[in-house]
PDB file of C-alpha atoms in Angstrom:
ATOM      1  CA  MET A   1       0.066  -0.099   0.043  1.00 71.00           C
ATOM      2  CA  LYS A   2       1.168   3.441  -0.853  1.00 81.00           C
ATOM      3  CA  PRO A   3       1.518   5.892   1.908  1.00 88.00           C
ATOM      4  CA  VAL A   4      -0.448   9.133   1.402  1.00 92.00           C
ATOM      5  CA  SER A   5      -0.163  12.258   3.629  1.00 95.00           C
ATOM      6  CA  TYR A   6      -3.319  14.212   4.404  1.00 96.00           C
ATOM      7  CA  LEU A   7      -3.798  17.935   5.246  1.00 96.00           C
ATOM      8  CA  ARG A   8      -7.126  19.619   5.836  1.00 97.00           C
ATOM      9  CA  ALA A   9      -6.302  23.212   4.750  1.00 96.00           C
ATOM     10  CA  SER A  10      -8.040  26.133   6.787  1.00 95.00           C
ATOM     11  CA  SER A  11      -7.383  28.643   4.275  1.00 95.00           C
ATOM     12  CA  VAL A  12      -6.439  29.230   0.477  1.00 95.00           C
ATOM     13  CA  GLU A  13      -2.904  30.159   1.174  1.00 94.00           C
ATOM     14  CA  GLU A  14      -2.411  27.378   3.435  1.00 95.00           C
ATOM     15  CA  ALA A  15      -3.809  24.880   0.789  1.00 95.00           C
ATOM     16  CA  ALA A  16      -1.634  26.359  -1.981  1.00 93.00           C
ATOM     17  CA  SER A  17       1.393  26.265   0.205  1.00 93.00           C
ATOM     18  CA  ALA A  18       0.638  22.550   1.193  1.00 94.00           C
ATOM     19  CA  HIS A  19       0.554  21.723  -2.505  1.00 95.00           C
ATOM     20  CA  GLY A  20       3.253  23.628  -3.570  1.00 93.00           C
ATOM     21  CA  GLY A  21       3.019  22.749  -7.200  1.00 94.00           C
ATOM     22  CA  ARG A  22       4.218  19.356  -6.752  1.00 93.00           C
ATOM     23  CA  THR A  23       3.293  16.684  -9.394  1.00 93.00           C
ATOM     24  CA  GLU A  24       2.529  14.033  -6.651  1.00 95.00           C
ATOM     25  CA  ALA A  25       0.102  16.371  -4.714  1.00 96.00           C
ATOM     26  CA  ARG A  26      -3.663  16.820  -5.409  1.00 97.00           C
ATOM     27  CA  TYR A  27      -6.371  18.933  -4.025  1.00 97.00           C
ATOM     28  CA  LEU A  28      -9.469  16.868  -2.397  1.00 97.00           C
ATOM     29  CA  GLY A  29     -12.978  18.218  -2.774  1.00 96.00           C
ATOM     30  CA  GLY A  30     -15.941  16.039  -3.140  1.00 95.00           C
ATOM     31  CA  GLY A  31     -13.476  13.111  -4.292  1.00 96.00           C
ATOM     32  CA  THR A  32     -16.105  11.752  -6.692  1.00 96.00           C
ATOM     33  CA  ASN A  33     -13.826  11.341  -9.604  1.00 96.00           C
ATOM     34  CA  LEU A  34     -10.237  11.543  -7.960  1.00 96.00           C
ATOM     35  CA  VAL A  35     -10.991   8.799  -5.236  1.00 95.00           C
ATOM     36  CA  ASP A  36     -12.168   6.561  -8.078  1.00 95.00           C
ATOM     37  CA  LEU A  37      -8.986   7.265  -9.997  1.00 97.00           C
ATOM     38  CA  MET A  38      -7.044   6.447  -7.023  1.00 96.00           C
ATOM     39  CA  LYS A  39      -8.894   3.016  -6.685  1.00 95.00           C
ATOM     40  CA  LEU A  40      -8.115   2.127 -10.437  1.00 96.00           C
ATOM     41  CA  GLY A  41      -4.360   3.160  -9.620  1.00 96.00           C
ATOM     42  CA  VAL A  42      -4.766   5.909 -12.482  1.00 97.00           C
ATOM     43  CA  GLU A  43      -3.999   8.491  -9.884  1.00 96.00           C
ATOM     44  CA  ARG A  44      -1.448   7.885  -7.250  1.00 96.00           C
ATOM     45  CA  PRO A  45      -1.055  10.950  -5.223  1.00 96.00           C
ATOM     46  CA  GLU A  46       1.418  11.277  -2.412  1.00 96.00           C
ATOM     47  CA  VAL A  47      -0.166  14.339  -0.848  1.00 96.00           C
ATOM     48  CA  LEU A  48      -3.820  14.984  -0.613  1.00 97.00           C
ATOM     49  CA  VAL A  49      -4.856  18.593   0.414  1.00 97.00           C
ATOM     50  CA  ASP A  50      -8.359  18.732   1.533  1.00 97.00           C
ATOM     51  CA  ILE A  51     -10.025  22.009   0.645  1.00 97.00           C
ATOM     52  CA  THR A  52     -13.689  21.028   1.883  1.00 95.00           C
ATOM     53  CA  ARG A  53     -13.392  23.573   4.639  1.00 94.00           C
ATOM     54  CA  LEU A  54     -12.474  26.580   2.938  1.00 96.00           C
ATOM     55  CA  PRO A  55     -14.725  29.484   2.680  1.00 96.00           C
ATOM     56  CA  LEU A  56     -15.641  28.889  -1.026  1.00 97.00           C
ATOM     57  CA  ASP A  57     -19.148  27.193  -0.742  1.00 96.00           C
ATOM     58  CA  GLY A  58     -21.311  30.296  -1.276  1.00 97.00           C
ATOM     59  CA  VAL A  59     -23.375  31.449  -4.377  1.00 98.00           C
ATOM     60  CA  ARG A  60     -23.522  35.192  -4.201  1.00 98.00           C
ATOM     61  CA  GLU A  61     -24.805  38.078  -6.322  1.00 98.00           C
ATOM     62  CA  GLN A  62     -22.348  40.691  -7.487  1.00 97.00           C
ATOM     63  CA  PRO A  63     -22.637  44.361  -7.583  1.00 97.00           C
ATOM     64  CA  ASP A  64     -22.635  44.209 -11.581  1.00 96.00           C
ATOM     65  CA  GLY A  65     -25.358  41.520 -11.507  1.00 96.00           C
ATOM     66  CA  SER A  66     -23.047  38.603 -12.296  1.00 98.00           C
ATOM     67  CA  VAL A  67     -23.176  35.501  -9.818  1.00 98.00           C
ATOM     68  CA  ARG A  68     -20.333  34.170  -8.271  1.00 98.00           C
ATOM     69  CA  VAL A  69     -20.240  30.495  -7.491  1.00 98.00           C
ATOM     70  CA  GLY A  70     -17.532  29.193  -4.833  1.00 98.00           C
ATOM     71  CA  ALA A  71     -15.342  26.363  -5.756  1.00 98.00           C
ATOM     72  CA  THR A  72     -16.757  23.984  -3.233  1.00 98.00           C
ATOM     73  CA  VAL A  73     -20.506  24.562  -3.834  1.00 98.00           C
ATOM     74  CA  ARG A  74     -21.964  21.083  -4.007  1.00 98.00           C
ATOM     75  CA  ASN A  75     -23.592  20.385  -7.197  1.00 98.00           C
ATOM     76  CA  SER A  76     -26.875  19.772  -5.981  1.00 97.00           C
ATOM     77  CA  ASP A  77     -27.168  23.251  -4.080  1.00 98.00           C
ATOM     78  CA  LEU A  78     -25.776  24.885  -7.381  1.00 98.00           C
ATOM     79  CA  ALA A  79     -28.675  23.202  -9.152  1.00 98.00           C
ATOM     80  CA  ALA A  80     -31.268  24.306  -6.694  1.00 98.00           C
ATOM     81  CA  HIS A  81     -30.065  27.887  -5.947  1.00 98.00           C
ATOM     82  CA  PRO A  82     -32.898  30.482  -6.778  1.00 98.00           C
ATOM     83  CA  LEU A  83     -30.518  32.599  -8.609  1.00 98.00           C
ATOM     84  CA  VAL A  84     -29.354  29.928 -10.657  1.00 98.00           C
ATOM     85  CA  ARG A  85     -32.554  28.600 -11.400  1.00 98.00           C
ATOM     86  CA  GLU A  86     -34.171  31.983 -12.156  1.00 97.00           C
ATOM     87  CA  ARG A  87     -31.064  33.626 -14.335  1.00 98.00           C
ATOM     88  CA  TYR A  88     -29.472  30.642 -15.605  1.00 98.00           C
ATOM     89  CA  PRO A  89     -31.777  27.818 -16.225  1.00 98.00           C
ATOM     90  CA  VAL A  90     -29.238  26.014 -18.567  1.00 98.00           C
ATOM     91  CA  VAL A  91     -26.709  25.609 -15.635  1.00 98.00           C
ATOM     92  CA  SER A  92     -29.340  24.097 -13.465  1.00 98.00           C
ATOM     93  CA  GLN A  93     -30.444  21.721 -16.236  1.00 98.00           C
ATOM     94  CA  ALA A  94     -26.893  20.509 -16.887  1.00 98.00           C
ATOM     95  CA  VAL A  95     -26.020  19.749 -13.319  1.00 97.00           C
ATOM     96  CA  LEU A  96     -29.321  17.926 -12.776  1.00 96.00           C
ATOM     97  CA  SER A  97     -28.585  15.860 -15.922  1.00 95.00           C
ATOM     98  CA  GLY A  98     -25.366  14.816 -14.411  1.00 92.00           C
ATOM     99  CA  ALA A  99     -24.406  11.688 -12.351  1.00 88.00           C
ATOM    100  CA  SER A 100     -26.873  10.690  -9.509  1.00 90.00           C
ATOM    101  CA  GLY A 101     -28.391  12.702  -6.736  1.00 91.00           C
ATOM    102  CA  GLN A 102     -26.154  10.975  -4.337  1.00 94.00           C
ATOM    103  CA  LEU A 103     -22.982  11.969  -6.367  1.00 93.00           C
ATOM    104  CA  ARG A 104     -24.561  15.484  -6.772  1.00 95.00           C
ATOM    105  CA  ASN A 105     -24.652  15.895  -3.165  1.00 96.00           C
ATOM    106  CA  MET A 106     -20.919  15.381  -3.015  1.00 96.00           C
ATOM    107  CA  ALA A 107     -19.369  16.607  -6.315  1.00 97.00           C
ATOM    108  CA  THR A 108     -18.198  20.267  -6.240  1.00 98.00           C
ATOM    109  CA  THR A 109     -18.115  22.875  -8.913  1.00 98.00           C
ATOM    110  CA  GLY A 110     -14.291  23.381  -8.968  1.00 98.00           C
ATOM    111  CA  GLY A 111     -14.084  19.499  -9.113  1.00 97.00           C
ATOM    112  CA  ASN A 112     -16.535  19.537 -11.995  1.00 97.00           C
ATOM    113  CA  LEU A 113     -14.336  21.499 -13.859  1.00 98.00           C
ATOM    114  CA  LEU A 114     -11.286  19.310 -13.400  1.00 97.00           C
ATOM    115  CA  GLN A 115     -12.907  15.956 -13.755  1.00 96.00           C
ATOM    116  CA  ARG A 116     -11.029  13.647 -16.167  1.00 97.00           C
ATOM    117  CA  THR A 117     -12.240  11.481 -19.044  1.00 98.00           C
ATOM    118  CA  ARG A 118     -14.204   8.564 -18.659  1.00 96.00           C
ATOM    119  CA  CYS A 119     -12.470   7.043 -21.762  1.00 98.00           C
ATOM    120  CA  ALA A 120     -12.107   3.199 -20.635  1.00 97.00           C
ATOM    121  CA  TYR A 121      -8.634   3.029 -22.090  1.00 98.00           C
ATOM    122  CA  PHE A 122      -7.485   5.990 -19.922  1.00 98.00           C
ATOM    123  CA  GLN A 123      -9.072   4.204 -16.813  1.00 97.00           C
ATOM    124  CA  ASP A 124      -7.371   0.700 -17.872  1.00 98.00           C
ATOM    125  CA  LEU A 125      -3.688   0.684 -16.756  1.00 97.00           C
ATOM    126  CA  ALA A 126      -3.295  -2.297 -19.348  1.00 97.00           C
ATOM    127  CA  LYS A 127      -4.007  -0.188 -22.199  1.00 98.00           C
ATOM    128  CA  ALA A 128      -1.873   2.350 -23.902  1.00 98.00           C
ATOM    129  CA  CYS A 129      -2.939   6.061 -23.136  1.00 98.00           C
ATOM    130  CA  ASN A 130      -1.154   8.918 -23.885  1.00 98.00           C
ATOM    131  CA  LYS A 131      -3.169  11.069 -21.346  1.00 98.00           C
ATOM    132  CA  ARG A 132      -2.185   8.449 -18.495  1.00 97.00           C
ATOM    133  CA  VAL A 133       1.562   7.909 -19.584  1.00 97.00           C
ATOM    134  CA  PRO A 134       2.575  10.317 -22.244  1.00 97.00           C
ATOM    135  CA  GLY A 135       4.274   8.753 -25.231  1.00 97.00           C
ATOM    136  CA  SER A 136       2.556   5.111 -24.800  1.00 98.00           C
ATOM    137  CA  GLY A 137       0.055   5.620 -27.610  1.00 98.00           C
ATOM    138  CA  CYS A 138      -3.693   5.742 -27.910  1.00 98.00           C
ATOM    139  CA  ALA A 139      -5.509   2.366 -27.880  1.00 98.00           C
ATOM    140  CA  ALA A 140      -8.891   4.092 -28.444  1.00 98.00           C
ATOM    141  CA  VAL A 141      -7.727   5.415 -32.012  1.00 97.00           C
ATOM    142  CA  VAL A 142      -7.729   1.897 -33.381  1.00 94.00           C
ATOM    143  CA  GLY A 143      -9.993   0.218 -30.503  1.00 97.00           C
ATOM    144  CA  VAL A 144     -13.447   0.646 -29.596  1.00 97.00           C
ATOM    145  CA  ASN A 145     -14.235   4.513 -29.868  1.00 97.00           C
ATOM    146  CA  HIS A 146     -17.838   4.465 -29.852  1.00 97.00           C
ATOM    147  CA  ASP A 147     -17.861   7.035 -27.179  1.00 96.00           C
ATOM    148  CA  HIS A 148     -15.130   9.044 -28.457  1.00 98.00           C
ATOM    149  CA  ALA A 149     -14.502  12.685 -30.003  1.00 98.00           C
ATOM    150  CA  VAL A 150     -15.460  13.800 -33.613  1.00 98.00           C
ATOM    151  CA  LEU A 151     -14.167  17.307 -33.067  1.00 98.00           C
ATOM    152  CA  GLY A 152     -10.812  18.751 -32.185  1.00 98.00           C
ATOM    153  CA  HIS A 153      -9.117  15.340 -31.600  1.00 98.00           C
ATOM    154  CA  SER A 154      -5.547  14.410 -32.622  1.00 98.00           C
ATOM    155  CA  PRO A 155      -3.675  11.282 -33.235  1.00 97.00           C
ATOM    156  CA  HIS A 156      -2.320  11.235 -29.725  1.00 98.00           C
ATOM    157  CA  CYS A 157      -5.645  11.334 -27.964  1.00 98.00           C
ATOM    158  CA  VAL A 158      -9.551  10.951 -29.045  1.00 98.00           C
ATOM    159  CA  ALA A 159     -11.036  11.213 -25.386  1.00 98.00           C
ATOM    160  CA  THR A 160     -13.978  13.596 -24.770  1.00 98.00           C
ATOM    161  CA  ASN A 161     -14.638  15.735 -21.675  1.00 98.00           C
ATOM    162  CA  PRO A 162     -17.261  14.217 -19.516  1.00 97.00           C
ATOM    163  CA  SER A 163     -18.833  17.286 -17.881  1.00 97.00           C
ATOM    164  CA  ASP A 164     -22.363  18.416 -18.225  1.00 98.00           C
ATOM    165  CA  LEU A 165     -21.808  21.507 -16.284  1.00 98.00           C
ATOM    166  CA  CYS A 166     -18.884  22.783 -18.202  1.00 98.00           C
ATOM    167  CA  VAL A 167     -20.982  22.881 -21.362  1.00 98.00           C
ATOM    168  CA  ALA A 168     -23.481  24.870 -19.909  1.00 98.00           C
ATOM    169  CA  LEU A 169     -20.787  27.359 -18.307  1.00 98.00           C
ATOM    170  CA  ALA A 170     -19.416  27.697 -21.854  1.00 98.00           C
ATOM    171  CA  ALA A 171     -22.514  28.807 -23.184  1.00 98.00           C
ATOM    172  CA  VAL A 172     -22.973  31.354 -20.684  1.00 98.00           C
ATOM    173  CA  ASP A 173     -19.346  32.699 -20.891  1.00 98.00           C
ATOM    174  CA  ALA A 174     -18.430  31.981 -17.383  1.00 98.00           C
ATOM    175  CA  VAL A 175     -15.105  32.945 -16.095  1.00 98.00           C
ATOM    176  CA  VAL A 176     -12.821  30.492 -13.627  1.00 98.00           C
ATOM    177  CA  GLU A 177     -11.166  32.115 -10.797  1.00 98.00           C
ATOM    178  CA  LEU A 178      -7.875  30.689  -9.867  1.00 98.00           C
ATOM    179  CA  ALA A 179      -5.397  31.194  -6.883  1.00 96.00           C
ATOM    180  CA  GLY A 180      -1.688  29.648  -6.630  1.00 92.00           C
ATOM    181  CA  PRO A 181       1.719  30.296  -6.038  1.00 86.00           C
ATOM    182  CA  GLY A 182       1.966  32.986  -8.521  1.00 85.00           C
ATOM    183  CA  GLY A 183      -1.173  34.829  -7.229  1.00 90.00           C
ATOM    184  CA  GLY A 184      -4.802  34.962  -8.488  1.00 95.00           C
ATOM    185  CA  ARG A 185      -6.071  35.203 -12.178  1.00 97.00           C
ATOM    186  CA  THR A 186      -9.015  34.558 -14.051  1.00 98.00           C
ATOM    187  CA  VAL A 187      -9.524  32.560 -17.160  1.00 98.00           C
ATOM    188  CA  PRO A 188     -12.567  32.223 -19.562  1.00 98.00           C
ATOM    189  CA  VAL A 189     -14.197  28.944 -19.305  1.00 98.00           C
ATOM    190  CA  THR A 190     -14.125  28.668 -23.085  1.00 98.00           C
ATOM    191  CA  GLU A 191     -10.166  28.780 -22.787  1.00 98.00           C
ATOM    192  CA  PHE A 192      -9.811  26.680 -19.635  1.00 98.00           C
ATOM    193  CA  HIS A 193      -9.741  23.237 -21.242  1.00 98.00           C
ATOM    194  CA  ARG A 194      -7.391  22.359 -23.783  1.00 98.00           C
ATOM    195  CA  LEU A 195      -7.625  20.396 -26.993  1.00 98.00           C
ATOM    196  CA  PRO A 196      -5.126  17.281 -27.009  1.00 98.00           C
ATOM    197  CA  GLY A 197      -2.729  18.248 -29.692  1.00 97.00           C
ATOM    198  CA  ASP A 198       0.597  16.587 -28.729  1.00 97.00           C
ATOM    199  CA  HIS A 199       0.119  16.895 -24.937  1.00 97.00           C
ATOM    200  CA  PRO A 200      -3.370  15.055 -24.179  1.00 97.00           C
ATOM    201  CA  GLU A 201      -2.013  14.576 -20.647  1.00 97.00           C
ATOM    202  CA  LEU A 202      -2.688  18.339 -19.993  1.00 97.00           C
ATOM    203  CA  ASP A 203      -6.569  18.721 -19.710  1.00 97.00           C
ATOM    204  CA  THR A 204      -6.649  22.400 -18.749  1.00 98.00           C
ATOM    205  CA  VAL A 205      -4.676  25.483 -18.562  1.00 98.00           C
ATOM    206  CA  ILE A 206      -4.383  25.463 -14.859  1.00 97.00           C
ATOM    207  CA  ARG A 207      -0.727  25.915 -13.452  1.00 95.00           C
ATOM    208  CA  PRO A 208       0.943  23.693 -11.085  1.00 94.00           C
ATOM    209  CA  GLY A 209      -0.510  24.220  -7.455  1.00 94.00           C
ATOM    210  CA  GLU A 210      -3.249  26.446  -8.738  1.00 96.00           C
ATOM    211  CA  LEU A 211      -6.561  26.163  -7.123  1.00 97.00           C
ATOM    212  CA  ILE A 212     -10.000  26.965  -8.449  1.00 98.00           C
ATOM    213  CA  THR A 213     -11.606  29.380  -5.967  1.00 98.00           C
ATOM    214  CA  GLY A 214     -14.974  30.247  -7.745  1.00 98.00           C
ATOM    215  CA  VAL A 215     -16.679  30.684 -11.102  1.00 98.00           C
ATOM    216  CA  LEU A 216     -18.330  33.841 -12.307  1.00 98.00           C
ATOM    217  CA  LEU A 217     -21.504  33.712 -14.254  1.00 98.00           C
ATOM    218  CA  PRO A 218     -21.988  37.215 -16.000  1.00 98.00           C
ATOM    219  CA  PRO A 219     -25.195  38.362 -16.598  1.00 98.00           C
ATOM    220  CA  LEU A 220     -27.183  37.255 -19.661  1.00 98.00           C
ATOM    221  CA  PRO A 221     -28.763  39.527 -22.189  1.00 97.00           C
ATOM    222  CA  ARG A 222     -32.035  40.988 -21.025  1.00 96.00           C
ATOM    223  CA  GLY A 223     -34.635  38.600 -22.258  1.00 96.00           C
ATOM    224  CA  ALA A 224     -32.579  35.709 -23.306  1.00 98.00           C
ATOM    225  CA  VAL A 225     -33.622  32.107 -22.895  1.00 98.00           C
ATOM    226  CA  SER A 226     -31.615  29.057 -22.347  1.00 98.00           C
ATOM    227  CA  HIS A 227     -31.690  25.279 -22.253  1.00 98.00           C
ATOM    228  CA  TYR A 228     -29.474  22.168 -22.094  1.00 98.00           C
ATOM    229  CA  ARG A 229     -30.501  18.810 -23.455  1.00 98.00           C
ATOM    230  CA  LYS A 230     -28.423  15.905 -23.227  1.00 97.00           C
ATOM    231  CA  VAL A 231     -28.691  12.370 -24.981  1.00 97.00           C
ATOM    232  CA  ARG A 232     -27.199   9.316 -23.149  1.00 95.00           C
ATOM    233  CA  GLU A 233     -27.600   5.473 -23.387  1.00 93.00           C
ATOM    234  CA  ARG A 234     -29.781   5.070 -20.115  1.00 87.00           C
ATOM    235  CA  ALA A 235     -32.035   7.417 -18.449  1.00 82.00           C
ATOM    236  CA  SER A 236     -29.679   8.422 -15.574  1.00 78.00           C
ATOM    237  CA  TYR A 237     -26.095   8.236 -14.258  1.00 80.00           C
ATOM    238  CA  ALA A 238     -24.664   8.389 -17.642  1.00 89.00           C
ATOM    239  CA  PHE A 239     -22.379  10.530 -19.595  1.00 95.00           C
ATOM    240  CA  ALA A 240     -23.519  12.302 -22.690  1.00 96.00           C
ATOM    241  CA  LEU A 241     -23.130  10.951 -26.148  1.00 97.00           C
ATOM    242  CA  ALA A 242     -23.916  14.324 -27.201  1.00 98.00           C
ATOM    243  CA  SER A 243     -25.466  17.210 -25.433  1.00 98.00           C
ATOM    244  CA  VAL A 244     -26.138  20.933 -26.122  1.00 98.00           C
ATOM    245  CA  ALA A 245     -26.243  24.233 -24.178  1.00 98.00           C
ATOM    246  CA  ALA A 246     -27.692  27.250 -25.736  1.00 98.00           C
ATOM    247  CA  VAL A 247     -28.603  30.907 -25.049  1.00 98.00           C
ATOM    248  CA  LEU A 248     -30.582  32.911 -27.237  1.00 98.00           C
ATOM    249  CA  GLN A 249     -32.057  36.541 -27.244  1.00 98.00           C
ATOM    250  CA  LEU A 250     -34.491  37.744 -30.018  1.00 97.00           C
ATOM    251  CA  GLU A 251     -35.286  41.423 -30.742  1.00 96.00           C
ATOM    252  CA  GLY A 252     -37.899  42.265 -33.285  1.00 95.00           C
ATOM    253  CA  GLY A 253     -37.906  38.724 -34.286  1.00 95.00           C
ATOM    254  CA  GLU A 254     -34.140  38.697 -35.210  1.00 97.00           C
ATOM    255  CA  ILE A 255     -31.427  36.993 -33.136  1.00 98.00           C
ATOM    256  CA  ARG A 256     -29.242  39.298 -31.413  1.00 98.00           C
ATOM    257  CA  HIS A 257     -27.383  36.859 -29.189  1.00 98.00           C
ATOM    258  CA  ALA A 258     -26.485  33.273 -29.651  1.00 98.00           C
ATOM    259  CA  ALA A 259     -24.469  31.192 -27.697  1.00 98.00           C
ATOM    260  CA  VAL A 260     -24.290  27.304 -28.285  1.00 98.00           C
ATOM    261  CA  ALA A 261     -21.847  24.539 -26.930  1.00 98.00           C
ATOM    262  CA  PHE A 262     -21.804  20.858 -27.587  1.00 98.00           C
ATOM    263  CA  GLY A 263     -20.543  18.191 -25.029  1.00 98.00           C
ATOM    264  CA  GLY A 264     -19.826  14.864 -25.575  1.00 98.00           C
ATOM    265  CA  LEU A 265     -18.075  15.696 -28.986  1.00 98.00           C
ATOM    266  CA  ALA A 266     -14.500  16.779 -28.029  1.00 98.00           C
ATOM    267  CA  HIS A 267     -11.627  16.973 -25.514  1.00 97.00           C
ATOM    268  CA  ARG A 268     -13.273  20.033 -24.108  1.00 98.00           C
ATOM    269  CA  PRO A 269     -16.902  21.719 -24.150  1.00 98.00           C
ATOM    270  CA  TRP A 270     -17.265  22.711 -27.814  1.00 98.00           C
ATOM    271  CA  ARG A 271     -18.107  26.323 -28.374  1.00 98.00           C
ATOM    272  CA  ALA A 272     -19.839  26.298 -31.619  1.00 98.00           C
ATOM    273  CA  ARG A 273     -18.694  29.919 -33.119  1.00 98.00           C
ATOM    274  CA  ARG A 274     -19.568  29.051 -36.699  1.00 98.00           C
ATOM    275  CA  THR A 275     -23.213  28.408 -35.676  1.00 98.00           C
ATOM    276  CA  GLU A 276     -23.316  31.404 -33.552  1.00 98.00           C
ATOM    277  CA  THR A 277     -22.130  33.643 -36.469  1.00 98.00           C
ATOM    278  CA  ALA A 278     -24.587  32.171 -38.861  1.00 98.00           C
ATOM    279  CA  LEU A 279     -27.552  32.677 -36.557  1.00 98.00           C
ATOM    280  CA  LEU A 280     -26.629  36.311 -35.552  1.00 98.00           C
ATOM    281  CA  GLY A 281     -29.136  38.610 -37.612  1.00 97.00           C
ATOM    282  CA  THR A 282     -31.543  36.064 -38.704  1.00 97.00           C
ATOM    283  CA  ARG A 283     -35.010  35.324 -38.396  1.00 97.00           C
ATOM    284  CA  PRO A 284     -34.683  31.859 -36.978  1.00 96.00           C
ATOM    285  CA  SER A 285     -36.501  29.099 -39.206  1.00 96.00           C
ATOM    286  CA  GLN A 286     -36.058  25.277 -39.396  1.00 95.00           C
ATOM    287  CA  GLU A 287     -34.052  25.892 -42.532  1.00 96.00           C
ATOM    288  CA  SER A 288     -31.788  28.660 -41.027  1.00 97.00           C
ATOM    289  CA  VAL A 289     -31.052  27.001 -37.965  1.00 98.00           C
ATOM    290  CA  ALA A 290     -30.398  23.537 -39.532  1.00 97.00           C
ATOM    291  CA  ARG A 291     -27.929  25.544 -41.972  1.00 97.00           C
ATOM    292  CA  ALA A 292     -26.272  27.264 -39.073  1.00 98.00           C
ATOM    293  CA  VAL A 293     -25.761  24.014 -36.931  1.00 98.00           C
ATOM    294  CA  GLU A 294     -24.365  22.226 -40.141  1.00 98.00           C
ATOM    295  CA  ALA A 295     -21.823  25.070 -40.393  1.00 98.00           C
ATOM    296  CA  GLU A 296     -20.213  23.876 -37.222  1.00 98.00           C
ATOM    297  CA  LEU A 297     -20.461  20.233 -37.558  1.00 98.00           C
ATOM    298  CA  ALA A 298     -19.069  20.102 -41.051  1.00 97.00           C
ATOM    299  CA  GLU A 299     -15.678  20.266 -39.412  1.00 95.00           C
ATOM    300  CA  ALA A 300     -16.361  16.827 -37.756  1.00 98.00           C
ATOM    301  CA  VAL A 301     -13.947  14.131 -38.248  1.00 98.00           C
ATOM    302  CA  PRO A 302     -15.660  11.043 -37.063  1.00 98.00           C
ATOM    303  CA  LEU A 303     -13.639   7.824 -35.943  1.00 98.00           C
ATOM    304  CA  ARG A 304     -14.584   4.212 -37.071  1.00 97.00           C
ATOM    305  CA  ASP A 305     -17.504   3.785 -34.605  1.00 97.00           C
ATOM    306  CA  ASN A 306     -18.754   7.146 -33.776  1.00 98.00           C
ATOM    307  CA  ALA A 307     -20.010   8.830 -37.128  1.00 98.00           C
ATOM    308  CA  TYR A 308     -23.689   8.736 -35.534  1.00 98.00           C
ATOM    309  CA  LYS A 309     -22.470  11.554 -33.365  1.00 98.00           C
ATOM    310  CA  VAL A 310     -22.674  14.064 -35.976  1.00 98.00           C
ATOM    311  CA  SER A 311     -26.215  13.450 -36.960  1.00 98.00           C
ATOM    312  CA  LEU A 312     -27.274  12.958 -33.272  1.00 98.00           C
ATOM    313  CA  ALA A 313     -25.624  16.439 -32.361  1.00 98.00           C
ATOM    314  CA  ARG A 314     -27.071  18.163 -35.621  1.00 98.00           C
ATOM    315  CA  ASP A 315     -30.747  16.965 -34.676  1.00 98.00           C
ATOM    316  CA  LEU A 316     -30.193  17.697 -31.037  1.00 98.00           C
ATOM    317  CA  ALA A 317     -28.918  21.287 -31.546  1.00 98.00           C
ATOM    318  CA  THR A 318     -31.651  22.011 -34.295  1.00 98.00           C
ATOM    319  CA  GLN A 319     -34.290  20.825 -31.897  1.00 97.00           C
ATOM    320  CA  VAL A 320     -32.913  23.096 -28.893  1.00 98.00           C
ATOM    321  CA  LEU A 321     -32.584  26.146 -30.907  1.00 98.00           C
ATOM    322  CA  GLY A 322     -35.625  25.900 -32.774  1.00 97.00           C
ATOM    323  CA  SER A 323     -37.510  25.530 -29.296  1.00 97.00           C
ATOM    324  CA  LEU A 324     -35.835  28.559 -27.912  1.00 97.00           C
ATOM    325  CA  SER A 325     -36.412  30.537 -30.982  1.00 96.00           C
ATOM    326  CA  THR A 326     -39.981  30.058 -30.387  1.00 93.00           C
ATOM    327  CA  THR A 327     -39.789  30.664 -26.672  1.00 92.00           C
ATOM    328  CA  ALA A 328     -37.854  33.707 -27.197  1.00 84.00           C
TER     329      ALA A 328
END
């Protein structure tokens, strides 16, 4: 048995100091992903820094109308919070689409942003995985890749990001707040997760020792409507084959604001910028929405087993955007 040292931090500064940016150190929040990976032997930390007692568990409105969500806010509390339900229904819907009630009671906002892929090859120590062991190869490229990426993948990794919440955060232009040895900084959530490229072992742009302290949800445009929808292989406790988070605002029958993000299709939540550009200034119709969605998914490069994801995402996004256009 490998020994693990444990520290329950009482401040952000103490947590950052205890972690120290060491490769063998990990922050421990809800543990719903990290502990599973430790059991599998994928994660083998020597130091666990418990951050559950830090004062980061609040959901508070800011003077500019934005809402700040602390990193240790539990998923169930986030989904149920009146400010989130009223102003960001897409976020609440996404959280409730993920995992089970028991897991949502434990999982945290910060941990959700940092959860690792559910690729079966990543979780199996007997299989080649560049994300787990850089340079070892990617067994999924030639293996069973039914659940894998169709956008933004590379020869080195075809894994997908498993988060529901992060797809919604991408659609509302959330900002991630970080603290670490180098001080504090913020990163737009659309830039927080990386595409695999030549370094699939790097999931995010987080620096060694940095700790997520919160997520800022900016105000949505007045009158905007939003929705999250997910397709999975069973009704609960399953990760997305494809999902869509969308925010629309119409004025005078024309789309003035459009934000669309896909889940289950790439190494990170995929912001559909081509779709958004095609939608802006249009009077939405079934044909115009379909063309806008196709503008993004035309870039997809399916693998052997997952071409179905392209048509699934196309139908899903077209339905969600069509429904929001009617509501708006």
